[in-house]
Short mmCIF file of C-alpha atoms in Angstrom, two decimals:
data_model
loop_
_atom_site.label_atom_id
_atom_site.label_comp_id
_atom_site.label_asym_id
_atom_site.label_seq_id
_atom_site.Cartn_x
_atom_site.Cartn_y
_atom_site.Cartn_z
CA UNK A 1 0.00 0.00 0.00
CA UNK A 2 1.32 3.26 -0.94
CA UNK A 3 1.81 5.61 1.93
CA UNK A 4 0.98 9.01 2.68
CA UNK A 5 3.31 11.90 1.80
CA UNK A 6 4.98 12.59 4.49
CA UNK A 7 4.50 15.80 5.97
CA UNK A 8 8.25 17.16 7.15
CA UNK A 9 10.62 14.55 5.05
CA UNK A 10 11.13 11.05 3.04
CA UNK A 11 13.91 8.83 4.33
CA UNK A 12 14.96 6.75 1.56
CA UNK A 13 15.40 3.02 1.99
CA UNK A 14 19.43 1.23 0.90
CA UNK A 15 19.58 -2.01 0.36
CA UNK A 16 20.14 -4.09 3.17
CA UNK A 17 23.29 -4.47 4.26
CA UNK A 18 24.08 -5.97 7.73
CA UNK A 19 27.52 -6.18 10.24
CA UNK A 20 28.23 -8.27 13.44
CA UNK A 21 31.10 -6.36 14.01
CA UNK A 22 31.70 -5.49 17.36
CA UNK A 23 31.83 -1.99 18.99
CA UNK A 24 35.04 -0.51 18.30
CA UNK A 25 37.35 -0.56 21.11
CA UNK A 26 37.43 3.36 21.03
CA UNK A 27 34.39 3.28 22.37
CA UNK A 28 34.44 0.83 24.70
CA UNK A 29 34.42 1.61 28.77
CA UNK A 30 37.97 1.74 30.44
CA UNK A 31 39.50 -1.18 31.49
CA UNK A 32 39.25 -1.86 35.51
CA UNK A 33 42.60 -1.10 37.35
CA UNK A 34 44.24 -4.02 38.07
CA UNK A 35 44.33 -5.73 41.06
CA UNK A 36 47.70 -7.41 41.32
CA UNK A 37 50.54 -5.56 42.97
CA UNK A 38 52.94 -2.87 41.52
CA UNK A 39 56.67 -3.86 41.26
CA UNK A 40 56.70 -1.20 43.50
CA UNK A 41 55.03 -3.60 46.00
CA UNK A 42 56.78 -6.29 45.58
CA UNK A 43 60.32 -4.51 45.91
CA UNK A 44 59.25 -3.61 49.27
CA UNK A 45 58.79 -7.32 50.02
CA UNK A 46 62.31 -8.17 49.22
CA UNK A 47 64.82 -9.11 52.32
CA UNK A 48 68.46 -8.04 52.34
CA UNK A 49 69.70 -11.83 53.27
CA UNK A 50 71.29 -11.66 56.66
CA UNK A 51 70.39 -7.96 58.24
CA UNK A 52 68.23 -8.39 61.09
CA UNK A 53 66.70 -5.45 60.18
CA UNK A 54 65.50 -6.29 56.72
CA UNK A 55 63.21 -8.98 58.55
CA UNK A 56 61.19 -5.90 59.85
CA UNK A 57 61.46 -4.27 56.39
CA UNK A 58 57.68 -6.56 55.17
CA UNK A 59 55.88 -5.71 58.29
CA UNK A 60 56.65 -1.95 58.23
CA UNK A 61 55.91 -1.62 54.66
CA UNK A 62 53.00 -3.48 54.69
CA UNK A 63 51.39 -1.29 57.32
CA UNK A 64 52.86 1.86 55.77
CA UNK A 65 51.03 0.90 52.37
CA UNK A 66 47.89 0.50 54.76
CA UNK A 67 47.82 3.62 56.43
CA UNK A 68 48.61 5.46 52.52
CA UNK A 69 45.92 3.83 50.95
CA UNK A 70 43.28 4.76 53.52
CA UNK A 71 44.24 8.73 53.29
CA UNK A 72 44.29 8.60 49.47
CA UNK A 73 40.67 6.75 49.40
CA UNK A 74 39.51 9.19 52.41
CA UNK A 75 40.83 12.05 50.62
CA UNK A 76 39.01 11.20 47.65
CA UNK A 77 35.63 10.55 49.02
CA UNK A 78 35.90 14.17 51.24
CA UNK A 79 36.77 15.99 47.76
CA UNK A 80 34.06 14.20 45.90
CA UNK A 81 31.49 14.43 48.43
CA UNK A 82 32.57 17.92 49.17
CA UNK A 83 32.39 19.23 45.64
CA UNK A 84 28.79 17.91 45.08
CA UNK A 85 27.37 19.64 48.30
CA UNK A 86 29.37 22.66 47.01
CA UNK A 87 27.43 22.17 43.34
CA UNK A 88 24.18 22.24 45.46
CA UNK A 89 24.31 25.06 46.76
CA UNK A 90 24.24 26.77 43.91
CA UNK A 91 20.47 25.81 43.20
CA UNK A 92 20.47 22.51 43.60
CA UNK A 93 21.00 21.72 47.24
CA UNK A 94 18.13 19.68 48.83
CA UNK A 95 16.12 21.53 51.49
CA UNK A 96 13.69 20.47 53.76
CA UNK A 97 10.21 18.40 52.81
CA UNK A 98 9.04 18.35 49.67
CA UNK A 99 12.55 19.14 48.33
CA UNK A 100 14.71 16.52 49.89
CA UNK A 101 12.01 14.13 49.21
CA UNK A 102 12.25 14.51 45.32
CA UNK A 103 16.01 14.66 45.64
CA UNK A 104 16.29 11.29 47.65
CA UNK A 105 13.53 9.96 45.18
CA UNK A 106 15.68 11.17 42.66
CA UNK A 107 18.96 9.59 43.30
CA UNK A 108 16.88 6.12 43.76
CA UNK A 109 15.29 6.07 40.21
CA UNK A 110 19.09 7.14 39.12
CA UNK A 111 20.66 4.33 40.61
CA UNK A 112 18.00 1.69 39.59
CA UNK A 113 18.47 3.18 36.09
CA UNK A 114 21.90 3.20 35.45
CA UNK A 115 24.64 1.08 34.31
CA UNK A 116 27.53 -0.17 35.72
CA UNK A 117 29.35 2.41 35.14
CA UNK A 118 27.16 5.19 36.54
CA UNK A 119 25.41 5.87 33.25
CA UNK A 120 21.79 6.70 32.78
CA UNK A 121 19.69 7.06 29.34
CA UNK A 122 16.90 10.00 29.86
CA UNK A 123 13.83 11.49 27.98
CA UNK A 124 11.17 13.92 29.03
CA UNK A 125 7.80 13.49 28.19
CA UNK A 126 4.22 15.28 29.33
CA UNK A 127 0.85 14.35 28.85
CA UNK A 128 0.59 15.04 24.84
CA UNK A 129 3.59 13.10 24.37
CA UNK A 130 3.04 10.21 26.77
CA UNK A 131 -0.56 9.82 24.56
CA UNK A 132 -1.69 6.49 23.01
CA UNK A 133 0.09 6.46 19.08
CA UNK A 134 2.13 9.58 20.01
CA UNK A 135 5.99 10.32 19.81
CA UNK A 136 6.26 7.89 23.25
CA UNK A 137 4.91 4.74 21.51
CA UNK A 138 6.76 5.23 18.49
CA UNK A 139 10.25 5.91 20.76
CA UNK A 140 9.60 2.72 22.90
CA UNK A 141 9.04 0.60 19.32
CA UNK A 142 12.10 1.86 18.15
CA UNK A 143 14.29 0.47 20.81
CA UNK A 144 12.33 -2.98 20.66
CA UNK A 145 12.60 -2.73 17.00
CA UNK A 146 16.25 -1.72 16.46
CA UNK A 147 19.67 -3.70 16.56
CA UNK A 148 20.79 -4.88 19.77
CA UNK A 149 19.10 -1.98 21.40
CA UNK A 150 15.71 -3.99 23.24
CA UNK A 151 17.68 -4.69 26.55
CA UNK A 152 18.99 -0.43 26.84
CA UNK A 153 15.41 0.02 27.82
CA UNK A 154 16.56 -1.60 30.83
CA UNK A 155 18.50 1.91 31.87
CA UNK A 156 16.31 4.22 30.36
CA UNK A 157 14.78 6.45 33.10
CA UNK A 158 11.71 8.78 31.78
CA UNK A 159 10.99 11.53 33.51
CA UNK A 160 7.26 13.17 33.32
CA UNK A 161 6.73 16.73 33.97
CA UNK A 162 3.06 16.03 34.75
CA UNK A 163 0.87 13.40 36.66
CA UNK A 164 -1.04 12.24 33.73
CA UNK A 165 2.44 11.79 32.24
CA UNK A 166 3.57 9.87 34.69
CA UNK A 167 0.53 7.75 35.14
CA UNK A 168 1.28 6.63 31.45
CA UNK A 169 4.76 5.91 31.90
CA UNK A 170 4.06 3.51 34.72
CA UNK A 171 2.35 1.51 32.99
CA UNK A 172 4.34 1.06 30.22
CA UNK A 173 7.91 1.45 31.76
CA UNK A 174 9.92 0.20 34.81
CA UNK A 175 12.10 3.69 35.83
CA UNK A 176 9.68 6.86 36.06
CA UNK A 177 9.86 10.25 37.78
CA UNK A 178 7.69 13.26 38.05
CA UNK A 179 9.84 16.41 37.91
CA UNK A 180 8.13 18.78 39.81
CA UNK A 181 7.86 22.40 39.20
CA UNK A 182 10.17 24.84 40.56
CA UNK A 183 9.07 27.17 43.94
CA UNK A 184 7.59 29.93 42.41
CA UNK A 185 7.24 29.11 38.59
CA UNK A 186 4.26 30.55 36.95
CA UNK A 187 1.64 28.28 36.48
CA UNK A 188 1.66 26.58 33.06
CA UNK A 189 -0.60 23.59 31.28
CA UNK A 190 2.26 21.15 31.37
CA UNK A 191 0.64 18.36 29.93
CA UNK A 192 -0.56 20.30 26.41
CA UNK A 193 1.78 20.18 23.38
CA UNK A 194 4.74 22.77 23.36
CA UNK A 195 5.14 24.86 19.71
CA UNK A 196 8.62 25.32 19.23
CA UNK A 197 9.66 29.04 20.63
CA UNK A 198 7.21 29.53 22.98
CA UNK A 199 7.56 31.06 26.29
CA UNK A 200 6.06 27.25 27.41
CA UNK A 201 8.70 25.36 25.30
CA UNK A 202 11.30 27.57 26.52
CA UNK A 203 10.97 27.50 30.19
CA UNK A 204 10.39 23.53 29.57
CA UNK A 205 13.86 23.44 27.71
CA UNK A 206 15.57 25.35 30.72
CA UNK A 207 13.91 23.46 33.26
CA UNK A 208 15.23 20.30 31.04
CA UNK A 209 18.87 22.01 32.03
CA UNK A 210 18.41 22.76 35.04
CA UNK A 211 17.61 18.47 36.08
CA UNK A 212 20.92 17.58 33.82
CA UNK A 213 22.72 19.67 35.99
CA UNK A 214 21.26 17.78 39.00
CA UNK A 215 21.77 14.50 37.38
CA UNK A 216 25.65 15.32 37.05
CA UNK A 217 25.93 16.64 40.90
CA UNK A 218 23.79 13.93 42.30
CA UNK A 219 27.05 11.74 40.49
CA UNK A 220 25.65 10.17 37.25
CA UNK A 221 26.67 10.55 33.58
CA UNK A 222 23.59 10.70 31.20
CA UNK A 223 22.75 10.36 27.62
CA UNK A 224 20.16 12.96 27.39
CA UNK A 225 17.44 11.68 23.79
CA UNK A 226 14.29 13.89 22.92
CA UNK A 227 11.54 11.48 22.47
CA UNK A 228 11.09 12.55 19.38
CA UNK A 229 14.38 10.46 18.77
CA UNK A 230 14.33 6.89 17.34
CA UNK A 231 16.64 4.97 18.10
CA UNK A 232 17.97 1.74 15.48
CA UNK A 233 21.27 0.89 16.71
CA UNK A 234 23.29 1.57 20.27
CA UNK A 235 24.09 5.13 19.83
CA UNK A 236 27.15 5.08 22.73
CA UNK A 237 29.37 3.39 20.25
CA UNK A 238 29.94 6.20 18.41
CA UNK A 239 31.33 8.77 21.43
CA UNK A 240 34.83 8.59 21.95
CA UNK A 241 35.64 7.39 26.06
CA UNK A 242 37.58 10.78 26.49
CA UNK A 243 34.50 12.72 25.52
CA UNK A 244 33.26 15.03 28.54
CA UNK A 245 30.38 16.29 26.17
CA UNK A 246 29.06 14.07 22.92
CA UNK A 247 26.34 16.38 21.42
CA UNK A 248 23.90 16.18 18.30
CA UNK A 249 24.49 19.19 15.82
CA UNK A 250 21.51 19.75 12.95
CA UNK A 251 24.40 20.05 10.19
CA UNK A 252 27.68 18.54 10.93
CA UNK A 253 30.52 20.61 9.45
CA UNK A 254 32.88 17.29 9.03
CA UNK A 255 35.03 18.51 12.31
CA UNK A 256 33.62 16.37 15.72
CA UNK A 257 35.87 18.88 17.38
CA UNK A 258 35.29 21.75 15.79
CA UNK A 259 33.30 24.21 18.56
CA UNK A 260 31.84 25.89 15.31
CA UNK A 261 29.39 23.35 15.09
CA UNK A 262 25.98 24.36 16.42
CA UNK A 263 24.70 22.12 19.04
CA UNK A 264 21.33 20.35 19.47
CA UNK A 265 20.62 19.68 23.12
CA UNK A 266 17.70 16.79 22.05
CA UNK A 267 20.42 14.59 22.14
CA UNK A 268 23.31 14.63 24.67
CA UNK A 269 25.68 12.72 26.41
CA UNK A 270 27.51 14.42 29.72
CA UNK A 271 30.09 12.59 31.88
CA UNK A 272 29.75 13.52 35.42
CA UNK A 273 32.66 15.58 36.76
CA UNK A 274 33.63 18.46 38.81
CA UNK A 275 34.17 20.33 34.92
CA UNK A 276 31.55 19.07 33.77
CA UNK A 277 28.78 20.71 36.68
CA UNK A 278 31.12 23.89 36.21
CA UNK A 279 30.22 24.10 32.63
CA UNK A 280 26.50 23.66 32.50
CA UNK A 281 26.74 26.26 35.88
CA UNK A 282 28.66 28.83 33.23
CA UNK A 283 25.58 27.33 30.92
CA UNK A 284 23.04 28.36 33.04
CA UNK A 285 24.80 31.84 33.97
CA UNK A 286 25.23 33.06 30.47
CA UNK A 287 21.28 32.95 30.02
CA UNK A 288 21.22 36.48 31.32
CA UNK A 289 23.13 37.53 28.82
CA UNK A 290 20.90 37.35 25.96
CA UNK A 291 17.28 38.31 25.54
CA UNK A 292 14.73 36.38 27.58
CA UNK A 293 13.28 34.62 24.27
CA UNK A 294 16.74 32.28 24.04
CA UNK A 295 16.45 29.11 24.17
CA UNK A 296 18.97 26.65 25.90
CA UNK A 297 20.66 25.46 22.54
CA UNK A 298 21.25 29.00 21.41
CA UNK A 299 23.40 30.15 24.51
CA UNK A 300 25.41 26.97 24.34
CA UNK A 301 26.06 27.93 20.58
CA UNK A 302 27.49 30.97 21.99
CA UNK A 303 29.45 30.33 25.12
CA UNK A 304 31.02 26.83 24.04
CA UNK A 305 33.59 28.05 23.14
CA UNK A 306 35.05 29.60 26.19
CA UNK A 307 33.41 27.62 28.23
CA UNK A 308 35.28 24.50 27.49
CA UNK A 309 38.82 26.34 26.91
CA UNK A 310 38.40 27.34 30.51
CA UNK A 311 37.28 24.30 32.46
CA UNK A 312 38.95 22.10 30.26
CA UNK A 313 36.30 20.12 28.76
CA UNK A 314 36.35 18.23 25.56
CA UNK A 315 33.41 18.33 23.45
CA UNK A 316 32.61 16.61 20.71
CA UNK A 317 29.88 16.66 17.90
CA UNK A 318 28.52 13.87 16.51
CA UNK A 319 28.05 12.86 12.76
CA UNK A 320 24.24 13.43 11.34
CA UNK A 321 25.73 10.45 9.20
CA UNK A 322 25.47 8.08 12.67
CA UNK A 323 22.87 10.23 14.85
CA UNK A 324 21.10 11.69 11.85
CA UNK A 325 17.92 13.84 11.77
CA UNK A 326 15.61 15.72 9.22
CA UNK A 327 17.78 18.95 9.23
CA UNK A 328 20.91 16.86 7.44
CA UNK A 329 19.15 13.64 6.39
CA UNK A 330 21.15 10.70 5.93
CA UNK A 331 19.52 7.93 3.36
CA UNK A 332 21.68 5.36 4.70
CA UNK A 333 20.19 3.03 7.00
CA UNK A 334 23.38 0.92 7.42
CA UNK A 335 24.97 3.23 9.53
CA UNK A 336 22.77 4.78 10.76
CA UNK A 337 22.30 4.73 15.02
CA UNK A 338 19.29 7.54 15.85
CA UNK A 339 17.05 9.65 13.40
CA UNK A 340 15.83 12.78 15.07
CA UNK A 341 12.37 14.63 13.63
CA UNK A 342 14.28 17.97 14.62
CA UNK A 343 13.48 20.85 11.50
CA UNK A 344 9.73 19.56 11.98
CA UNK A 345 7.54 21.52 13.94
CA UNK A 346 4.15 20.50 15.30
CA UNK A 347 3.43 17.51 17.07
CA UNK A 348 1.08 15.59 14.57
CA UNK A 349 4.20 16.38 11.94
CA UNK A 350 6.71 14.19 14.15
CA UNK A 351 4.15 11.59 14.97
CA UNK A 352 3.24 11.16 10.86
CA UNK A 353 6.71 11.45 9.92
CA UNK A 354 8.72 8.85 12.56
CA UNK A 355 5.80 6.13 12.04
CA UNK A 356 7.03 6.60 8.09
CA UNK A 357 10.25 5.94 8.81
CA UNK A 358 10.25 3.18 11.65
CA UNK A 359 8.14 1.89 9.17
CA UNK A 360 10.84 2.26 6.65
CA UNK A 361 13.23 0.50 9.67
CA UNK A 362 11.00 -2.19 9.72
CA UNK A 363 10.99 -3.01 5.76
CA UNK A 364 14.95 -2.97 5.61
CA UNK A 365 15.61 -5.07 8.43
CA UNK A 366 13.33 -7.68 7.30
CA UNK A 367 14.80 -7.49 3.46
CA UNK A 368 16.48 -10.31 2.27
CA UNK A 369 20.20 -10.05 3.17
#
């Protein structure tokens, strides 16, 4: 059956052309330090054969190394702890009730989320969203539908900015949290659709910030995907491991470290570090700069730069070739990891258009080889 024009863009269909190769050892995690002693160590063990006094030379050592190792690992735990507390208290910093609740609730969903190594998947939804046969449905499918990708779902933690919102996601997902409006925010119909540039979307997109930058100080890396994302292959294979910031762009100038590239916050990954909370704090700062109509994606445009020259963090941008959307649109499926419905406005626009092409997922994959 022939379908419908679609109403933002046509992804074309290549022929199919499957790989088992493995992830690329760029990208995989850091080996664990290991666990057998330095030479260092093992000098130390060594007697000098006939001194009475080398006898002693093991036990002294060994309770030396002791007393070493517990400063270093107390010393560590004091600056981490200390520097998170510190990042709180810039905004973030759990007070009393309702506040500390959603904090401690917080941290909970984070670590039942995440991965081994700290790492959480996130997407924001609200009522509209979160509907039967919208952009939620057709995100979930994708990960069920795509290659290798089913069991991520497993560390994806959604996060409603309504009750009806998160009524849905319960009963279609395992990690949920209602985000709760700031003290003092204007009231606003969370739950209705958000057009792109509105004083709604925008304070959505900033509040959106403002819980990354939690996410990092509470001590948890995150992959950050609108939900208008859908995702065919395991998109974490294609940032580098000494990436502090792996960020979408709409058009990729060739150059993943080239900070002329213009960002698209739908689709983020953050490591969490001291820098790292720094940088989204210079983020957030730089907002008064520019006129109150500004969204999130536009100041970062503008202060990345600086930004990561000063704190030292390394950003890079990722290929619309691998995490593609309809700005830049790739029409190969074979390397293609996430297709983002981003230069399509209006929510029945994205819902039309992904179906079309998870649909158009659906006909490759089950192509002859």
């Amino acid at each position: 059956m022939p379908r419908r024009q679609p109403a933002c863009c046509r992804i074309n269909t290549p022929p199919p052309c499957r790989s088992s190769q493995t992830t690329p050892s760029s990208c995989a995690p850091p080996s664990p330090p290991s666990s057998r002693p330095s030479k260092g160590m093992a000098a130390a063990w060594k007697v000098v054969r006939g001194d009475a006094s080398g006898r002693l030379l093991p036990v002294i050592s060994f309770f030396l190394g002791a007393a070493l190792t517990a400063a270093f690992v107390f010393l560590g735990a004091t600056t981490d702890v200390s520097w998170r507390f510190a990042a709180w208290g810039s905004g973030a910093r759990p007070g009393a009730g309702d506040e500390a609740k959603s904090f401690a609730e917080l941290a909970e969903v984070l670590k039942n989320a995440s991965m081994e190594d700290k790492t959480v998947i996130v997407t924001s939804i609200n009522q509209a969203y979160a509907a039967p046969g919208s952009l939620l449905d057709l995100f979930l499918d994708s990960f069920r539908a795509g290659e290798g990708t089913a069991g991520l779902l497993d560390h994806l933690l959604i996060v409603a900015v309504d009750p009806a919102a998160l009524e849905t996601c319960r009963s279609v997902h395992r990690h949920c949290y209602l985000l709760r409006p700031a003290a003092g925010a204007a009231d606003a119909d969370l739950g209705a659709a958000k057009f792109f540039m509105t004083k709604d979307y925008l304070d959505m997109m900033w509040a959106r910030n403002r819980l990354q930058q939690t996410i990092l100080e509470l001590g948890f890396s995150f992959l950050f995907t609108d939900v208008d994302i859908l995702w065919f292959r395991n998109p974490m294979r294609h940032i580098a491991v000494t990436s502090d910031v792996a960020i979408a762009c709409d058009y990729f100038n060739g150059d993943p470290d080239s900070l002329s590239n213009r960002p698209n916050g739908g689709f983020l990954y953050v490591r969490s570090a001291r820098r790292t909370v720094e940088f989204y704090r210079g983020w957030r700062e730089a907002r008064a700069g520019f006129p109150p109509g500004t969204n999130e994606q536009d100041v970062l445009a503008r202060v990345q730069l600086p930004l990561a020259r000063r704190l030292g963090v390394r950003m890079q941008f990722l290929d619309t070739a691998r995490c593609g959307g309809f700005c830049q649109l790739s029409d190969d499926l074979r390397g293609l990891s996430t297709m983002h419905a981003n230069c399509c406005t209006g929510l029945e626009n994205k819902v039309h258009d992904l179906r079309n092409v998870l649909q158009d997922w659906r006909n490759y994959t089950a192509a002859p080889m």
